[in-house]
Short mmCIF file of C-alpha atoms in Angstrom, two decimals:
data_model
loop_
_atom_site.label_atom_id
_atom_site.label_comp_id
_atom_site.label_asym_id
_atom_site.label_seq_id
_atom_site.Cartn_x
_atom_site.Cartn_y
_atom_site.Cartn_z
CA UNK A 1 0.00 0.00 0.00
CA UNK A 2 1.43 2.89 -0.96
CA UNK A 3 0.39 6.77 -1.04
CA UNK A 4 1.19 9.79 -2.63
CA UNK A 5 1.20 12.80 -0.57
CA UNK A 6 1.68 15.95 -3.00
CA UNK A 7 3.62 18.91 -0.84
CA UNK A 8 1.14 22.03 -0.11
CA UNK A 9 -1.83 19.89 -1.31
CA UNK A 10 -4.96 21.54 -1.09
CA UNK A 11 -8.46 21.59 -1.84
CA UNK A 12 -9.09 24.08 -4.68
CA UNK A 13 -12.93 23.64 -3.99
CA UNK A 14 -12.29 24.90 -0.62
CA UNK A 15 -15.04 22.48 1.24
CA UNK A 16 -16.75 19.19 1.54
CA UNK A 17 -20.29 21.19 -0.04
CA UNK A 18 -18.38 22.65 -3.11
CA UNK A 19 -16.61 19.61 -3.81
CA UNK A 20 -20.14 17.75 -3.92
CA UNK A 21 -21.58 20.35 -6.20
CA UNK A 22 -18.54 20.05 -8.33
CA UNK A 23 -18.91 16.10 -8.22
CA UNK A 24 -22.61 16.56 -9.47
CA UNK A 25 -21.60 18.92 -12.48
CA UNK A 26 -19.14 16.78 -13.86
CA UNK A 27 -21.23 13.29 -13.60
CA UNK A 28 -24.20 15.29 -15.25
CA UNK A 29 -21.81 17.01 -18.33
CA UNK A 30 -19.77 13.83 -18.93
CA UNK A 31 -22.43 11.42 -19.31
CA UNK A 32 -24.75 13.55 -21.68
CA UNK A 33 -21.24 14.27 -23.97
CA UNK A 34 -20.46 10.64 -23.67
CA UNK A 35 -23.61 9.73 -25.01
CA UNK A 36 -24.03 12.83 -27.24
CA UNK A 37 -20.53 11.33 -28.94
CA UNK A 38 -20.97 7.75 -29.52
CA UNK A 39 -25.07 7.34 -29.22
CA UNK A 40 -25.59 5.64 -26.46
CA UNK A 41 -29.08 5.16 -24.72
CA UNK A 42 -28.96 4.57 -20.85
CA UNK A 43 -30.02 1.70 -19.05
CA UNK A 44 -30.02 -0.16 -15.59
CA UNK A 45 -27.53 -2.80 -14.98
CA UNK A 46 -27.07 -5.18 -12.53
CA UNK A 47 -25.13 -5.57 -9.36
CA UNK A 48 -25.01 -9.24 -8.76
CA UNK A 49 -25.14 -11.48 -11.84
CA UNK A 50 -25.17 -15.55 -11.29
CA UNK A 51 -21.89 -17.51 -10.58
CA UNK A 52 -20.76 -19.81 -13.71
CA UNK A 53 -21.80 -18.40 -16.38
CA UNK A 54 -19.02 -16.80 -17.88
CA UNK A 55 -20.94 -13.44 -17.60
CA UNK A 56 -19.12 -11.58 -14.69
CA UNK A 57 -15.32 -10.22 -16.03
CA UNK A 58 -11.92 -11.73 -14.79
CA UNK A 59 -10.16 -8.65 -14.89
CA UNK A 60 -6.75 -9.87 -14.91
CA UNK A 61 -8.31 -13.22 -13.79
CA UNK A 62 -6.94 -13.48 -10.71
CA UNK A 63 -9.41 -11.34 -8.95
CA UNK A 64 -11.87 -13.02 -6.49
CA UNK A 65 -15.45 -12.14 -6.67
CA UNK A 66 -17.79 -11.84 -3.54
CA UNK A 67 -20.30 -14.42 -3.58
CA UNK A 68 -23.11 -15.47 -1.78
CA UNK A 69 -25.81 -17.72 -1.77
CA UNK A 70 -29.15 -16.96 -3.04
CA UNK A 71 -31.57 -18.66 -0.27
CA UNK A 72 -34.81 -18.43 -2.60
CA UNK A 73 -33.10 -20.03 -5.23
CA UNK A 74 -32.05 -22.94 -3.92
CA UNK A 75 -28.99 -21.47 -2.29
CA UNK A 76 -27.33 -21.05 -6.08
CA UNK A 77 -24.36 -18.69 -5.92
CA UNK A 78 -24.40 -15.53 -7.34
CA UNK A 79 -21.04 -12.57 -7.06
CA UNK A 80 -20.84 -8.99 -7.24
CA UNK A 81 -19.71 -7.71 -10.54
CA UNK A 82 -16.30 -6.79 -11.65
CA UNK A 83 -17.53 -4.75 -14.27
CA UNK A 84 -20.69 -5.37 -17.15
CA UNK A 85 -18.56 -5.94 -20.62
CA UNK A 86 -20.20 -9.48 -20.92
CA UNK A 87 -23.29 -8.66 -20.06
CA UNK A 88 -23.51 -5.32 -22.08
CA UNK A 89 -23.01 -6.86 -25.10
CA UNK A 90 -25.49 -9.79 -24.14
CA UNK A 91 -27.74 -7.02 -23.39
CA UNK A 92 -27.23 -5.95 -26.73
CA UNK A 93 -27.99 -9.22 -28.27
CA UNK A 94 -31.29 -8.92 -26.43
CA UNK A 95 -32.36 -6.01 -27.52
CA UNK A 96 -31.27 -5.94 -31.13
CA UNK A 97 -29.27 -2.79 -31.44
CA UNK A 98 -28.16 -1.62 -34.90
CA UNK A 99 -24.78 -1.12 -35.75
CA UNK A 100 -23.64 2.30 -34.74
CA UNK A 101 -25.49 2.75 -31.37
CA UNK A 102 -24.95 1.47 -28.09
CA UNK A 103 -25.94 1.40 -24.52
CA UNK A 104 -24.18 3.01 -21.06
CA UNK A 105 -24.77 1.93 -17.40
CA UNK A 106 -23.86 3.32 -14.11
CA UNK A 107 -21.31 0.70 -12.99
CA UNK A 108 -21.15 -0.32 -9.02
CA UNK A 109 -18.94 -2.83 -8.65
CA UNK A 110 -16.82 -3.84 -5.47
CA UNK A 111 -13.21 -5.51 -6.03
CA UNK A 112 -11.74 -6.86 -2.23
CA UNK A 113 -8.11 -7.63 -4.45
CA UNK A 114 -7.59 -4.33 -5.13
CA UNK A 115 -4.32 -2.75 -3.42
CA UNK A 116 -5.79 0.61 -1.79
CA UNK A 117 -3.86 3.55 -2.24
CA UNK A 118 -4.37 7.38 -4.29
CA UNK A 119 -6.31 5.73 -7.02
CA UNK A 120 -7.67 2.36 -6.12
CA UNK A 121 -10.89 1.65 -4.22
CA UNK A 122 -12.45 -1.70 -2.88
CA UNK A 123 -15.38 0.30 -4.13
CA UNK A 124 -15.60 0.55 -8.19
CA UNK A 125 -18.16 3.10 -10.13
CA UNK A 126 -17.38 3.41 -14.13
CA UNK A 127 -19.83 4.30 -16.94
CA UNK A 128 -19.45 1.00 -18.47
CA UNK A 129 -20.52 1.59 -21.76
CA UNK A 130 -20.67 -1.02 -25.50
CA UNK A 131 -21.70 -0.41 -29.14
CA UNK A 132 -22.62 -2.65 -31.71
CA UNK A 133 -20.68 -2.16 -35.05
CA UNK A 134 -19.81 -4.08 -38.26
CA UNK A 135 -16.85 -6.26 -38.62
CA UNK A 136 -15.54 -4.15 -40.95
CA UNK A 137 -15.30 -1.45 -38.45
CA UNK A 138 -12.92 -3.87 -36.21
CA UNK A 139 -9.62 -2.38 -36.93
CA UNK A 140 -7.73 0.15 -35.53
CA UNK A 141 -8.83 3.20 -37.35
CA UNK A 142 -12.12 2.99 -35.93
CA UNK A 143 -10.70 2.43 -32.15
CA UNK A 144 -8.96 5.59 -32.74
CA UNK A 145 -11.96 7.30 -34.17
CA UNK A 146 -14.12 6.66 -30.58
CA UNK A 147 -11.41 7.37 -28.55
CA UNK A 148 -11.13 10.73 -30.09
CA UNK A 149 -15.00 10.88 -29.44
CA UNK A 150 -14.66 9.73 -26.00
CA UNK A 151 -12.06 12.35 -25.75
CA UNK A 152 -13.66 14.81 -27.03
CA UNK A 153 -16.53 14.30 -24.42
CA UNK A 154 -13.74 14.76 -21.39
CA UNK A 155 -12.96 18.13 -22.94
CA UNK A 156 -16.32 19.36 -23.15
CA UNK A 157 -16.19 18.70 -19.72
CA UNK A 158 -13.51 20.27 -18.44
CA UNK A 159 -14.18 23.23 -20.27
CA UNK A 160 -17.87 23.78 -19.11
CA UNK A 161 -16.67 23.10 -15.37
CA UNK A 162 -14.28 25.93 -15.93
CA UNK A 163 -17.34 27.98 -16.21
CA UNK A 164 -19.02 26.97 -12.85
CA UNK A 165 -15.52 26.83 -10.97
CA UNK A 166 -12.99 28.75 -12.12
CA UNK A 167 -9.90 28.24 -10.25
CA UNK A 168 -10.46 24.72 -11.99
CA UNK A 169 -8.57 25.79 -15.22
CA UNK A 170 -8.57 23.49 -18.15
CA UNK A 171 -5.04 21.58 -18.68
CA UNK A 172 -5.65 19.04 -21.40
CA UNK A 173 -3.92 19.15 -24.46
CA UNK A 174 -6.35 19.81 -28.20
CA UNK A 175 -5.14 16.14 -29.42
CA UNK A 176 -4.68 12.47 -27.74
CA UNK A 177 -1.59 10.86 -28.79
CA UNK A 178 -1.62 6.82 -29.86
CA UNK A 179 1.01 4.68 -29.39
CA UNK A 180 1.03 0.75 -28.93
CA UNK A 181 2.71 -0.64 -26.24
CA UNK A 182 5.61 -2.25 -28.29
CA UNK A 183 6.41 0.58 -29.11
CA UNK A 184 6.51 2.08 -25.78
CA UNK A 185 8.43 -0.80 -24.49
CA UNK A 186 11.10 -0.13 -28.07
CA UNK A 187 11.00 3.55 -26.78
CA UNK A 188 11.91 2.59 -22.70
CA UNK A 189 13.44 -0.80 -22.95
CA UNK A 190 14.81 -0.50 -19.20
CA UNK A 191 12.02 0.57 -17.58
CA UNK A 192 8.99 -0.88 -16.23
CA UNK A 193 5.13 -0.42 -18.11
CA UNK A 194 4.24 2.06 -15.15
CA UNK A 195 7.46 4.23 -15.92
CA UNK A 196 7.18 3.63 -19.50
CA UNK A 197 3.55 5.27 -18.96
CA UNK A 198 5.19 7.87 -16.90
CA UNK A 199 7.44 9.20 -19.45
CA UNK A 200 5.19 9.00 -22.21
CA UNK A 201 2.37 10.89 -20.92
CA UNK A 202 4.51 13.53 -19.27
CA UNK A 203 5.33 14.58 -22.68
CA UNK A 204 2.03 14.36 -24.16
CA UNK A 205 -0.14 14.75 -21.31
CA UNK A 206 -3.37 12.41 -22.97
CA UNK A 207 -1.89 8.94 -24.70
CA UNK A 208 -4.03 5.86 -25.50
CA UNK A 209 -2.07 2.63 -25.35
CA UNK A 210 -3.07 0.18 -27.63
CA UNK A 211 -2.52 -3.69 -27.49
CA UNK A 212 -2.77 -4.26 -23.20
CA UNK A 213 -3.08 -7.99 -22.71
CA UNK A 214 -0.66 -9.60 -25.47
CA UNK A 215 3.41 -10.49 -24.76
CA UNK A 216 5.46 -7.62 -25.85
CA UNK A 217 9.21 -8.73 -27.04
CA UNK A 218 10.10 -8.98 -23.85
CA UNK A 219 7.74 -12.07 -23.18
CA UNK A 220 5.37 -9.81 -20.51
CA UNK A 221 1.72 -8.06 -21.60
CA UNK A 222 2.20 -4.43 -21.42
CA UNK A 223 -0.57 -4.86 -18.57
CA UNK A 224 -3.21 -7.72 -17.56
CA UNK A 225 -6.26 -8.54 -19.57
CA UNK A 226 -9.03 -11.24 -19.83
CA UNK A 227 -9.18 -13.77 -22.51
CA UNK A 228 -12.77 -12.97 -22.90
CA UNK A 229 -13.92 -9.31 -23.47
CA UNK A 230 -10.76 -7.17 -24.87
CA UNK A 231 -9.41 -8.62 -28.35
CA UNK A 232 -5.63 -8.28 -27.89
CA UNK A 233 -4.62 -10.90 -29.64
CA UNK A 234 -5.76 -9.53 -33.43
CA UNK A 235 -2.85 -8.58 -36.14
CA UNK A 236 -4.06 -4.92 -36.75
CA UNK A 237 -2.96 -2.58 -40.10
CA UNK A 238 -0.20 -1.43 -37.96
CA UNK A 239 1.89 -4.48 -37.64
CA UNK A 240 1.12 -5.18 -34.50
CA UNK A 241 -1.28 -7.28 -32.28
CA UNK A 242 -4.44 -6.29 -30.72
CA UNK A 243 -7.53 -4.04 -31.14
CA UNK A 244 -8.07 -2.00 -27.56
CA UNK A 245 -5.62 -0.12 -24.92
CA UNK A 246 -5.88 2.29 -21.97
CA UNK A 247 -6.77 5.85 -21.95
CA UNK A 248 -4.12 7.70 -19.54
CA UNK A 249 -4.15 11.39 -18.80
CA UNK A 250 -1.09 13.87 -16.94
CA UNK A 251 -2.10 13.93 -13.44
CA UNK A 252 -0.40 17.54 -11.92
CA UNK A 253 -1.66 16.94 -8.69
CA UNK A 254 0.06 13.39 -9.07
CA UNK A 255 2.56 13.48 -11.07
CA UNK A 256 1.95 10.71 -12.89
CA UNK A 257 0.15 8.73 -15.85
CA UNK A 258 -3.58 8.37 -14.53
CA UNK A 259 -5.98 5.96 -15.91
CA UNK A 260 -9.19 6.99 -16.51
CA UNK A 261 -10.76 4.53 -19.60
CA UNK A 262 -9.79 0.82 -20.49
CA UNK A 263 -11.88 -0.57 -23.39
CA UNK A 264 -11.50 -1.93 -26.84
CA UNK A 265 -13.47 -3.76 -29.91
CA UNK A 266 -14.17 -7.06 -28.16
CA UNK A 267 -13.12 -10.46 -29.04
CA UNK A 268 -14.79 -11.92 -31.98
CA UNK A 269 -15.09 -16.07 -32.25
CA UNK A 270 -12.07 -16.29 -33.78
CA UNK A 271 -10.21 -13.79 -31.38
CA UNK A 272 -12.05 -15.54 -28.29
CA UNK A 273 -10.74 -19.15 -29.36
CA UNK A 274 -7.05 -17.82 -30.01
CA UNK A 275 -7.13 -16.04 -26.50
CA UNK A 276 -8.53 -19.28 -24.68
CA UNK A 277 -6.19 -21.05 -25.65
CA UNK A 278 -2.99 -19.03 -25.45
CA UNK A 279 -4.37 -18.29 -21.63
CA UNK A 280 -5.14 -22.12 -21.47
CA UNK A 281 -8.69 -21.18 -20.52
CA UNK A 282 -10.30 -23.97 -23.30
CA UNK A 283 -12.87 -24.90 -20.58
CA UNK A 284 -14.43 -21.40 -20.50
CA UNK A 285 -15.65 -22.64 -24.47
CA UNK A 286 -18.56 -24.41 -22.06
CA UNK A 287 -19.81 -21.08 -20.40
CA UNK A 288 -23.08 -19.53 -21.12
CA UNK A 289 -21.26 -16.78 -22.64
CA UNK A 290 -19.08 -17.90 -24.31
CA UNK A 291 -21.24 -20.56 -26.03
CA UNK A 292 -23.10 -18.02 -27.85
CA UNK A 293 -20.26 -16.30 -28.74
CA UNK A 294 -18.62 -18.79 -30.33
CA UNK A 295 -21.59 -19.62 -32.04
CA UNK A 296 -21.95 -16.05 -33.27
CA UNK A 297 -25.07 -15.54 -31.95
CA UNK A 298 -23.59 -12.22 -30.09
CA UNK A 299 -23.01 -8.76 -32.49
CA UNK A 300 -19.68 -7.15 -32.71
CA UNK A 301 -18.72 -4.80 -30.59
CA UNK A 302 -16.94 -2.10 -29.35
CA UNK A 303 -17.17 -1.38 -25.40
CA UNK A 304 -14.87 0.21 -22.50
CA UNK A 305 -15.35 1.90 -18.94
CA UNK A 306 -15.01 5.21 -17.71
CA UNK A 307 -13.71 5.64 -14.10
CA UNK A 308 -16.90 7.97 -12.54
CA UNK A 309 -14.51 8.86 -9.23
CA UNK A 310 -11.53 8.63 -11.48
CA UNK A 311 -13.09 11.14 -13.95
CA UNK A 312 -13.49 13.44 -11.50
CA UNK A 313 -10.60 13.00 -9.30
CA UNK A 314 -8.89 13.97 -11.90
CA UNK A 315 -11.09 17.15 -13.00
CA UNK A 316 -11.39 18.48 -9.73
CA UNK A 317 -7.52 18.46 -8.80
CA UNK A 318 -8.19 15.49 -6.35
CA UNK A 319 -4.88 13.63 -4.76
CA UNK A 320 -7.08 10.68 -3.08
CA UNK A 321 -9.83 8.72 -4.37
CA UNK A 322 -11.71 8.98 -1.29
CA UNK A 323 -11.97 12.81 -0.96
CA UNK A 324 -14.88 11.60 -4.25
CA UNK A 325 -16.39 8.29 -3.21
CA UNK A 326 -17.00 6.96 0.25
CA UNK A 327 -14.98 3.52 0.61
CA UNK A 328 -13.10 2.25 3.88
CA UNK A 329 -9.90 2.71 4.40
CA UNK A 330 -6.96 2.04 6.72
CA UNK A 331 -7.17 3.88 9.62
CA UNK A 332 -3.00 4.59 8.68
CA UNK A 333 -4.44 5.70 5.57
CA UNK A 334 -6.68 8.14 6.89
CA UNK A 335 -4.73 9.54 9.22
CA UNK A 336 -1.98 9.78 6.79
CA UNK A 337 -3.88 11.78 4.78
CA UNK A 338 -5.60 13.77 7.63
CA UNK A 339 -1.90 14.53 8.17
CA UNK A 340 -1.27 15.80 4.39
CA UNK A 341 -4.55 18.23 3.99
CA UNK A 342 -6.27 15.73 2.11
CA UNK A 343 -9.67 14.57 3.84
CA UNK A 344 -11.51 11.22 3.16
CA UNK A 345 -15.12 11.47 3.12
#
């Protein structure tokens, strides 16, 4: 557990009250951009989906879910999500979207593997967010295209908050810069992903990283990624593998690459049998999900999430996590940051 403790940190909002006000703002702006940008329709998710079906994500499948037993159901299991990029696009399936719109859900999820610190939370919120398209749109031109859009939408943002809050003053640069993470890792060959992230957003100050989940020359993935959701595994017009990345923005208050968006154009059957097998994961073929993927009875798609508490850490010059979402914490933790100016709520 560590944590970052910026010198002469303080709250810009001033108070608990403006900070909430703040909090509301941004929620309200980002999601109408969001949707205004990539045509999304809002709906209600779940927070509990059943246990062995292949529907709830792996993350970097090590992560444990928590479960519990359903007593009116004959005590069959059922576990908190991770996050809803299974069951978006099965939701999708279900309600026959066209290519070119999509659907966006508040997210609650809770993860107990996380390691607590600045920017990780037992507690999860995202706009989890998937649109069906062609499979001629699965290439990397057209991830670049909605990250630009999704961009855009963080912009719009963080422009109209300047207008409600001024001493918030915009910082993000006009363009996003791509890069995929061999190339990153050709670029910083002694350095770990985190520092290669470090330097590479320092000079740009937005970057998406394509290709998270494959080996990189150096026989390690960039980061950790399913088998099942992300395809990271595809030969794009590039030259290299995979078809999704990570959205990372300059944090000042920080000092450091921040995460705010992983997503991607999901596997496709092909994509999900390569990935199964290179993660030795060939029994997952038998999951509900996965079934009816394989038997492409699912549509293409192209999905992500949004961090909600990251979003606007980040917009309101937050250093902690908590001073945006109520969580537990350490009691070192809070008093450590008690300490340092910055106050958990």
């Amino acid at each position: 557990m560590t944590l970052i403790k910026p010198s002469g940190y303080r709250n810009l909002l001033e108070n608990v009250e403006n900070t909430e006000k703040a909090i509301k703002h941004v929620k309200d702006m980002f999601q109408e951009n969001l949707s205004a940008q990539l045509a999304l329709l809002r709906v209600t998710a779940p927070m509990v989906v059943l246990t062995g079906t292949g529907i709830n994500d792996d993350l970097n499948s090590v992560e444990r879910p928590v479960s519990f037993p359903i007593r009116d159901m004959n005590e069959q299991r059922a576990e908190v999500v991770h996050s809803l990029a299974k069951w978006k696009r099965l939701k999708l399936g279900e309600m026959k979207v066209a290519p070119g719109r999509g659907i966006y859900t508040d997210m609650n999820a809770l993860r107990p593997d996380e390691e607590l610190d600045n920017i990780h939370s037992l507690y999860v919120d995202q706009w989890d967010w998937e649109k069906v398209i062609t499979r001629e749109q699965r290439n990397i031109a057209f991830l670049k295209q909605t990250v630009r859009r999704i961009y855009e939408a963080i912009k719009v943002t963080e422009n109209k908050l300047y207008v409600e809050f001024p001493q918030l003053v915009p910082s993000l640069p006009e363009e996003i810069h791509f890069i995929h993470a061999q190339q990153l890792l050709d670029l910083y060959p002694g350095k770990k992903p985190k520092e290669r992230e470090n330097e590479i957003v320092r000079q740009y100050g937005a970057v998406f990283v394509i290709g998270i989940g494959a080996a990189l020359s150096d026989g390690e993935p960039h980061d950790g990624r399913a088998a099942d959701y992300d395809d990271w595994s595809t030969p794009n017009e590039e030259g290299y593998n995979g078809l999704n990345g990570d959205l990372l923005l300059w944090n000042p208050v920080l000092g450091n690459a921040f995460e705010v968006s992983s997503m991607g154009i999901r596997v496709d059957e092909t994509s999900l049998a390569r990935q199964l097998e290179i993660r030795g994961q060939q029994a997952k073929r038998d999951l509900y999900f996965h079934k009816k993927l394989l038997a492409g009875e699912l549509p293409c798609t192209i999905g992500g999430g949004i961090g909600q508490s990251r979003l606007c850490m980040y917009l309101l010059r937050k250093a902690h996590i908590g001073e945006i979402q109520s969580s537990i914490w350490p009691e070192s933790m809070r008093r450590e940051c008690s300490e340092a100016g910055i106050e958990l709520v």
